């Protein structure tokens, strides 16, 4: 019991290592079940005594007591009952402790690298989201619920009622173009992968089609504290090496097509707002993406990751 409690306490403090945490819990449960099964086979039992009624004025009456009986050493049964019991208990405690140590090691590695919340905008966000999802899958090994690329709007000074921004003005909805917003894709990235994803963003900004001209398609980056962010030097290095200059975003900017400039927003002043469900993980005609990609829409909706934004064009 002490070892299992210690393992559970250690695991509870490690909030960022989901897979190792599950492994630790599984090991602890299996160890406990194995020991409990052996005890039951050799005459051990526990009984619980519940109070006849709950007396709110007397805390002692609320207690539930448990009494357990273990097979006595040298009693009837296997010749070495006591030794087997001790070995079983030690094995269970040891397995749980090893699981907890695995969680500790993995969690320490996970905490060593921070995650960067960032959004990019360059042309149509249907295409940009696809490119970012493919990169997340190939470079970060992410699948389904781990995919973070999500479309939305940012960079405008105004929003509609209930903080909404919509794809169009259908039924008098707050149109993102009229409100000065750009189409953007938001991601959560390991710090070590930031430069690589900035490079992919610049590839897309360089390839923007002539048909994708307008303020909603402007090249933008949004990150906490903007050009004062501790991650800005890494972003700047990649951009300048590719011939792009960075300009502080102040909101409602005009298009920067063909100028090799990128507006950089402080995402606290210009936060990302989610796009409609029907603008997530979809084709970008005439580009038709594979069914696995399009299927992410339904999967993330079932997981509660994708939520409605309240715009009438969402259906």
CSV table of C-alpha atoms in Angstrom, one decimal:
chain,number,residue,atom,x,y,z
A,1,UNK,CA,0.0,0.0,0.0
A,2,UNK,CA,2.8,2.4,0.8
A,3,UNK,CA,4.6,1.8,-2.4
A,4,UNK,CA,1.5,2.1,-4.5
A,5,UNK,CA,0.6,5.4,-2.7
A,6,UNK,CA,4.1,6.7,-3.4
A,7,UNK,CA,3.9,5.8,-7.1
A,8,UNK,CA,0.4,7.4,-7.4
A,9,UNK,CA,1.6,10.6,-5.7
A,10,UNK,CA,4.6,10.9,-8.0
A,11,UNK,CA,2.5,10.3,-11.0
A,12,UNK,CA,-0.1,12.8,-10.0
A,13,UNK,CA,2.5,15.6,-9.9
A,14,UNK,CA,3.7,14.9,-13.5
A,15,UNK,CA,1.1,16.6,-15.7
A,16,UNK,CA,2.8,16.5,-19.1
A,17,UNK,CA,3.7,12.9,-19.6
A,18,UNK,CA,0.4,11.4,-20.6
A,19,UNK,CA,1.6,8.1,-22.1
A,20,UNK,CA,4.1,7.2,-19.3
A,21,UNK,CA,1.4,8.2,-16.8
A,22,UNK,CA,-1.0,5.7,-18.3
A,23,UNK,CA,1.7,3.0,-18.3
A,24,UNK,CA,2.5,3.6,-14.7
A,25,UNK,CA,-1.2,3.4,-13.8
A,26,UNK,CA,-1.5,0.1,-15.7
A,27,UNK,CA,1.5,-1.4,-14.0
A,28,UNK,CA,0.3,-0.4,-10.6
A,29,UNK,CA,-3.2,-1.8,-11.2
A,30,UNK,CA,-1.8,-5.1,-12.6
A,31,UNK,CA,0.5,-5.5,-9.6
A,32,UNK,CA,-2.4,-4.8,-7.2
A,33,UNK,CA,-4.7,-7.2,-9.0
A,34,UNK,CA,-2.1,-9.9,-9.0
A,35,UNK,CA,-1.5,-9.6,-5.3
A,36,UNK,CA,-5.2,-9.4,-4.4
A,37,UNK,CA,-5.9,-12.5,-6.5
A,38,UNK,CA,-3.2,-14.5,-4.7
A,39,UNK,CA,-4.5,-13.3,-1.3
A,40,UNK,CA,-8.0,-14.3,-2.1
A,41,UNK,CA,-6.9,-17.8,-3.1
A,42,UNK,CA,-5.1,-18.3,0.2
A,43,UNK,CA,-7.8,-17.2,2.6
A,44,UNK,CA,-7.3,-13.5,2.8
A,45,UNK,CA,-10.4,-11.4,3.0
A,46,UNK,CA,-11.5,-7.8,3.8
A,47,UNK,CA,-14.9,-6.7,5.2
A,48,UNK,CA,-16.3,-3.2,5.4
A,49,UNK,CA,-18.6,-1.9,8.1
A,50,UNK,CA,-20.9,1.0,7.3
A,51,UNK,CA,-22.7,3.1,9.9
A,52,UNK,CA,-26.4,2.4,10.3
A,53,UNK,CA,-27.1,6.0,9.6
A,54,UNK,CA,-25.3,9.3,9.0
A,55,UNK,CA,-25.2,11.6,12.0
A,56,UNK,CA,-24.1,15.0,10.7
A,57,UNK,CA,-23.3,16.2,14.2
A,58,UNK,CA,-21.1,13.3,15.1
A,59,UNK,CA,-18.1,12.8,12.6
A,60,UNK,CA,-17.3,9.4,14.1
A,61,UNK,CA,-20.7,8.1,12.8
A,62,UNK,CA,-19.6,8.8,9.2
A,63,UNK,CA,-16.6,6.5,9.3
A,64,UNK,CA,-16.5,3.4,7.2
A,65,UNK,CA,-14.2,0.8,8.7
A,66,UNK,CA,-12.4,-2.0,6.8
A,67,UNK,CA,-11.0,-5.1,8.5
A,68,UNK,CA,-8.7,-7.5,6.6
A,69,UNK,CA,-7.5,-10.9,7.5
A,70,UNK,CA,-4.3,-12.4,6.0
A,71,UNK,CA,-3.3,-16.1,6.0
A,72,UNK,CA,-1.2,-16.8,9.1
A,73,UNK,CA,2.4,-17.8,8.5
A,74,UNK,CA,2.7,-21.6,8.7
A,75,UNK,CA,-1.1,-22.1,8.4
A,76,UNK,CA,-2.7,-24.7,6.1
A,77,UNK,CA,-1.9,-24.2,2.4
A,78,UNK,CA,1.4,-24.1,0.6
A,79,UNK,CA,4.4,-24.8,2.8
A,80,UNK,CA,5.9,-21.4,2.2
A,81,UNK,CA,2.8,-19.2,2.4
A,82,UNK,CA,4.6,-16.4,4.2
A,83,UNK,CA,7.5,-16.3,1.8
A,84,UNK,CA,5.3,-16.3,-1.2
A,85,UNK,CA,3.2,-13.5,0.2
A,86,UNK,CA,6.2,-11.4,0.9
A,87,UNK,CA,7.6,-12.0,-2.6
A,88,UNK,CA,4.2,-11.2,-4.2
A,89,UNK,CA,3.9,-7.9,-2.2
A,90,UNK,CA,7.5,-6.9,-3.0
A,91,UNK,CA,7.1,-7.7,-6.7
A,92,UNK,CA,3.9,-5.6,-6.8
A,93,UNK,CA,5.5,-2.7,-5.0
A,94,UNK,CA,8.6,-2.9,-7.1
A,95,UNK,CA,6.7,-2.9,-10.4
A,96,UNK,CA,4.7,0.2,-9.3
A,97,UNK,CA,7.8,2.0,-8.2
A,98,UNK,CA,9.5,1.3,-11.5
A,99,UNK,CA,6.5,2.6,-13.4
A,100,UNK,CA,6.6,5.8,-11.3
A,101,UNK,CA,10.3,6.2,-12.1
A,102,UNK,CA,9.6,5.8,-15.8
A,103,UNK,CA,7.0,8.6,-15.5
A,104,UNK,CA,9.5,10.8,-13.7
A,105,UNK,CA,12.2,10.3,-16.4
A,106,UNK,CA,9.9,10.9,-19.3
A,107,UNK,CA,8.2,13.9,-17.7
A,108,UNK,CA,11.5,15.6,-17.0
A,109,UNK,CA,12.4,15.3,-20.6
A,110,UNK,CA,9.0,16.7,-21.7
A,111,UNK,CA,9.3,19.6,-19.3
A,112,UNK,CA,12.8,20.4,-20.7
A,113,UNK,CA,11.3,21.7,-23.9
A,114,UNK,CA,8.6,24.3,-23.9
A,115,UNK,CA,5.7,24.5,-26.3
A,116,UNK,CA,5.1,27.5,-28.5
A,117,UNK,CA,1.6,28.7,-29.3
A,118,UNK,CA,1.7,30.5,-32.7
A,119,UNK,CA,-0.4,31.2,-35.7
A,120,UNK,CA,0.5,31.7,-39.3
A,121,UNK,CA,-1.4,33.3,-42.2
A,122,UNK,CA,-0.4,33.1,-45.9
A,123,UNK,CA,-3.1,32.8,-48.6
A,124,UNK,CA,-6.1,30.5,-48.3
A,125,UNK,CA,-6.2,28.8,-44.9
A,126,UNK,CA,-7.7,25.6,-46.3
A,127,UNK,CA,-4.4,24.9,-48.1
A,128,UNK,CA,-2.1,26.2,-45.3
A,129,UNK,CA,-3.8,24.0,-42.7
A,130,UNK,CA,-3.2,20.9,-44.9
A,131,UNK,CA,0.5,21.7,-45.3
A,132,UNK,CA,0.9,22.2,-41.5
A,133,UNK,CA,-1.0,19.0,-40.7
A,134,UNK,CA,1.2,17.0,-43.0
A,135,UNK,CA,4.3,18.5,-41.4
A,136,UNK,CA,3.0,17.8,-37.9
A,137,UNK,CA,2.4,14.1,-38.9
A,138,UNK,CA,5.7,13.6,-40.6
A,139,UNK,CA,8.1,15.6,-38.4
A,140,UNK,CA,6.4,15.4,-35.0
A,141,UNK,CA,4.7,12.0,-35.4
A,142,UNK,CA,1.3,13.5,-34.4
A,143,UNK,CA,-2.0,11.7,-35.2
A,144,UNK,CA,-5.7,12.5,-34.9
A,145,UNK,CA,-6.2,14.2,-31.5
A,146,UNK,CA,-2.6,15.3,-31.3
A,147,UNK,CA,-2.8,17.4,-34.5
A,148,UNK,CA,-2.9,21.0,-33.4
A,149,UNK,CA,-3.3,22.9,-36.7
A,150,UNK,CA,-6.7,24.7,-36.5
A,151,UNK,CA,-8.0,27.4,-38.7
A,152,UNK,CA,-9.3,30.8,-37.5
A,153,UNK,CA,-9.1,34.5,-37.9
A,154,UNK,CA,-6.8,37.2,-36.5
A,155,UNK,CA,-5.3,40.6,-37.1
A,156,UNK,CA,-8.4,42.7,-37.1
A,157,UNK,CA,-9.3,45.5,-34.7
A,158,UNK,CA,-13.0,44.6,-34.5
A,159,UNK,CA,-15.1,41.6,-33.8
A,160,UNK,CA,-18.8,40.8,-33.9
A,161,UNK,CA,-21.2,40.1,-31.1
A,162,UNK,CA,-20.2,37.4,-28.7
A,163,UNK,CA,-16.6,37.8,-29.9
A,164,UNK,CA,-17.4,36.1,-33.1
A,165,UNK,CA,-15.6,36.4,-36.5
A,166,UNK,CA,-17.1,34.6,-39.5
A,167,UNK,CA,-16.1,33.5,-42.9
A,168,UNK,CA,-18.7,35.7,-44.6
A,169,UNK,CA,-21.5,38.1,-43.9
A,170,UNK,CA,-24.3,35.6,-44.4
A,171,UNK,CA,-27.4,36.5,-42.3
A,172,UNK,CA,-25.6,39.7,-41.1
A,173,UNK,CA,-22.8,37.8,-39.5
A,174,UNK,CA,-19.5,39.6,-38.7
A,175,UNK,CA,-17.5,39.0,-41.9
A,176,UNK,CA,-13.8,38.5,-41.3
A,177,UNK,CA,-12.8,40.5,-44.4
A,178,UNK,CA,-15.0,43.5,-43.4
A,179,UNK,CA,-13.5,43.4,-39.9
A,180,UNK,CA,-9.9,43.5,-41.1
A,181,UNK,CA,-8.9,39.9,-40.2
A,182,UNK,CA,-6.6,37.5,-42.0
A,183,UNK,CA,-7.2,33.8,-42.4
A,184,UNK,CA,-4.7,32.0,-40.1
A,185,UNK,CA,-3.8,28.5,-38.9
A,186,UNK,CA,-2.9,28.1,-35.2
A,187,UNK,CA,-0.4,25.5,-33.9
A,188,UNK,CA,1.2,24.3,-30.7
A,189,UNK,CA,4.8,23.5,-31.5
A,190,UNK,CA,7.9,22.2,-29.6
A,191,UNK,CA,10.4,25.0,-29.4
A,192,UNK,CA,13.0,22.9,-31.3
A,193,UNK,CA,10.6,22.7,-34.3
A,194,UNK,CA,9.7,26.3,-34.5
A,195,UNK,CA,12.3,27.3,-37.1
A,196,UNK,CA,11.3,24.4,-39.3
A,197,UNK,CA,7.6,25.4,-39.3
A,198,UNK,CA,8.4,29.0,-39.9
A,199,UNK,CA,10.3,27.8,-43.0
A,200,UNK,CA,7.2,25.9,-44.2
A,201,UNK,CA,5.1,29.1,-43.6
A,202,UNK,CA,7.5,31.1,-45.7
A,203,UNK,CA,7.3,28.5,-48.5
A,204,UNK,CA,3.6,29.0,-48.6
A,205,UNK,CA,3.9,32.8,-48.5
A,206,UNK,CA,6.3,32.7,-51.4
A,207,UNK,CA,3.9,30.5,-53.5
A,208,UNK,CA,0.8,32.5,-52.9
A,209,UNK,CA,-1.4,32.6,-56.0
A,210,UNK,CA,-2.3,35.8,-57.8
A,211,UNK,CA,-6.0,34.8,-57.2
A,212,UNK,CA,-5.3,35.0,-53.5
A,213,UNK,CA,-4.9,38.7,-53.2
A,214,UNK,CA,-6.6,40.7,-50.5
A,215,UNK,CA,-6.1,41.7,-46.9
A,216,UNK,CA,-7.6,38.4,-45.7
A,217,UNK,CA,-4.7,36.6,-47.4
A,218,UNK,CA,-1.8,38.7,-46.1
A,219,UNK,CA,1.3,37.0,-44.6
A,220,UNK,CA,1.1,37.2,-40.8
A,221,UNK,CA,2.6,35.6,-37.7
A,222,UNK,CA,1.0,35.8,-34.3
A,223,UNK,CA,2.8,35.0,-31.1
A,224,UNK,CA,2.6,36.1,-27.4
A,225,UNK,CA,4.4,39.5,-27.0
A,226,UNK,CA,4.9,39.7,-30.8
A,227,UNK,CA,8.3,41.1,-31.7
A,228,UNK,CA,9.2,41.2,-28.0
A,229,UNK,CA,8.7,37.5,-27.6
A,230,UNK,CA,11.7,35.4,-26.5
A,231,UNK,CA,11.1,33.3,-29.7
A,232,UNK,CA,11.2,36.2,-32.0
A,233,UNK,CA,15.0,36.1,-32.7
A,234,UNK,CA,14.6,32.5,-34.0
A,235,UNK,CA,11.7,33.6,-36.2
A,236,UNK,CA,13.6,36.6,-37.4
A,237,UNK,CA,16.7,34.6,-38.3
A,238,UNK,CA,14.7,32.2,-40.5
A,239,UNK,CA,12.8,35.1,-42.2
A,240,UNK,CA,15.8,37.2,-42.9
A,241,UNK,CA,17.7,34.3,-44.3
A,242,UNK,CA,14.9,33.9,-46.8
A,243,UNK,CA,14.7,37.5,-47.8
A,244,UNK,CA,11.6,38.4,-45.7
A,245,UNK,CA,11.3,41.4,-43.5
A,246,UNK,CA,9.2,41.5,-40.4
A,247,UNK,CA,6.9,44.4,-39.6
A,248,UNK,CA,5.0,45.0,-36.3
A,249,UNK,CA,1.3,44.3,-36.9
A,250,UNK,CA,-1.1,47.0,-35.7
A,251,UNK,CA,-4.3,45.6,-37.1
A,252,UNK,CA,-6.4,46.0,-40.2
A,253,UNK,CA,-3.4,46.0,-42.5
A,254,UNK,CA,-3.7,45.9,-46.3
A,255,UNK,CA,-2.4,43.0,-48.3
A,256,UNK,CA,1.4,42.5,-48.6
A,257,UNK,CA,1.4,40.3,-51.7
A,258,UNK,CA,4.7,40.4,-53.5
A,259,UNK,CA,6.5,42.5,-50.9
A,260,UNK,CA,8.2,39.8,-49.0
A,261,UNK,CA,7.0,41.2,-45.7
A,262,UNK,CA,5.3,39.5,-42.8
A,263,UNK,CA,3.2,41.3,-40.2
A,264,UNK,CA,4.0,40.1,-36.6
A,265,UNK,CA,1.2,40.3,-34.1
A,266,UNK,CA,1.1,40.1,-30.3
A,267,UNK,CA,-1.5,37.4,-30.0
A,268,UNK,CA,-2.7,38.9,-26.7
A,269,UNK,CA,-3.7,42.1,-28.6
A,270,UNK,CA,-4.8,40.2,-31.7
A,271,UNK,CA,-5.9,36.8,-30.6
A,272,UNK,CA,-6.8,33.9,-32.8
A,273,UNK,CA,-10.6,33.2,-33.1
A,274,UNK,CA,-11.8,29.9,-34.4
A,275,UNK,CA,-13.2,29.4,-37.9
A,276,UNK,CA,-16.3,27.4,-38.6
A,277,UNK,CA,-16.4,23.6,-38.4
A,278,UNK,CA,-16.9,23.5,-42.2
A,279,UNK,CA,-13.7,25.4,-42.7
A,280,UNK,CA,-11.5,22.8,-40.8
A,281,UNK,CA,-9.7,20.0,-42.6
A,282,UNK,CA,-11.4,20.5,-45.9
A,283,UNK,CA,-10.4,20.4,-49.6
A,284,UNK,CA,-9.1,23.5,-51.3
A,285,UNK,CA,-10.6,23.2,-54.8
A,286,UNK,CA,-9.2,22.3,-57.2
A,287,UNK,CA,-6.9,20.6,-54.6
A,288,UNK,CA,-8.6,17.4,-53.3
A,289,UNK,CA,-7.0,16.0,-50.2
A,290,UNK,CA,-7.1,12.4,-49.0
A,291,UNK,CA,-9.9,11.0,-46.9
A,292,UNK,CA,-7.7,10.5,-43.8
A,293,UNK,CA,-7.1,14.2,-43.8
A,294,UNK,CA,-10.7,15.2,-44.2
A,295,UNK,CA,-11.7,12.6,-41.6
A,296,UNK,CA,-9.8,14.6,-39.0
A,297,UNK,CA,-12.8,17.0,-38.9
A,298,UNK,CA,-15.2,14.3,-37.6
A,299,UNK,CA,-12.6,12.7,-35.3
A,300,UNK,CA,-11.7,16.0,-33.6
A,301,UNK,CA,-15.3,16.9,-33.2
A,302,UNK,CA,-16.1,13.7,-31.4
A,303,UNK,CA,-13.1,14.3,-29.2
A,304,UNK,CA,-14.4,17.7,-28.3
A,305,UNK,CA,-11.4,19.5,-29.8
A,306,UNK,CA,-13.3,21.2,-32.6
A,307,UNK,CA,-16.3,23.2,-31.5
A,308,UNK,CA,-18.8,25.4,-33.2
A,309,UNK,CA,-18.1,29.1,-33.4
A,310,UNK,CA,-21.7,30.2,-33.6
A,311,UNK,CA,-21.6,31.6,-37.2
A,312,UNK,CA,-24.8,31.1,-39.3
A,313,UNK,CA,-22.8,29.8,-42.3
A,314,UNK,CA,-21.6,26.9,-40.2
A,315,UNK,CA,-25.0,25.3,-40.7
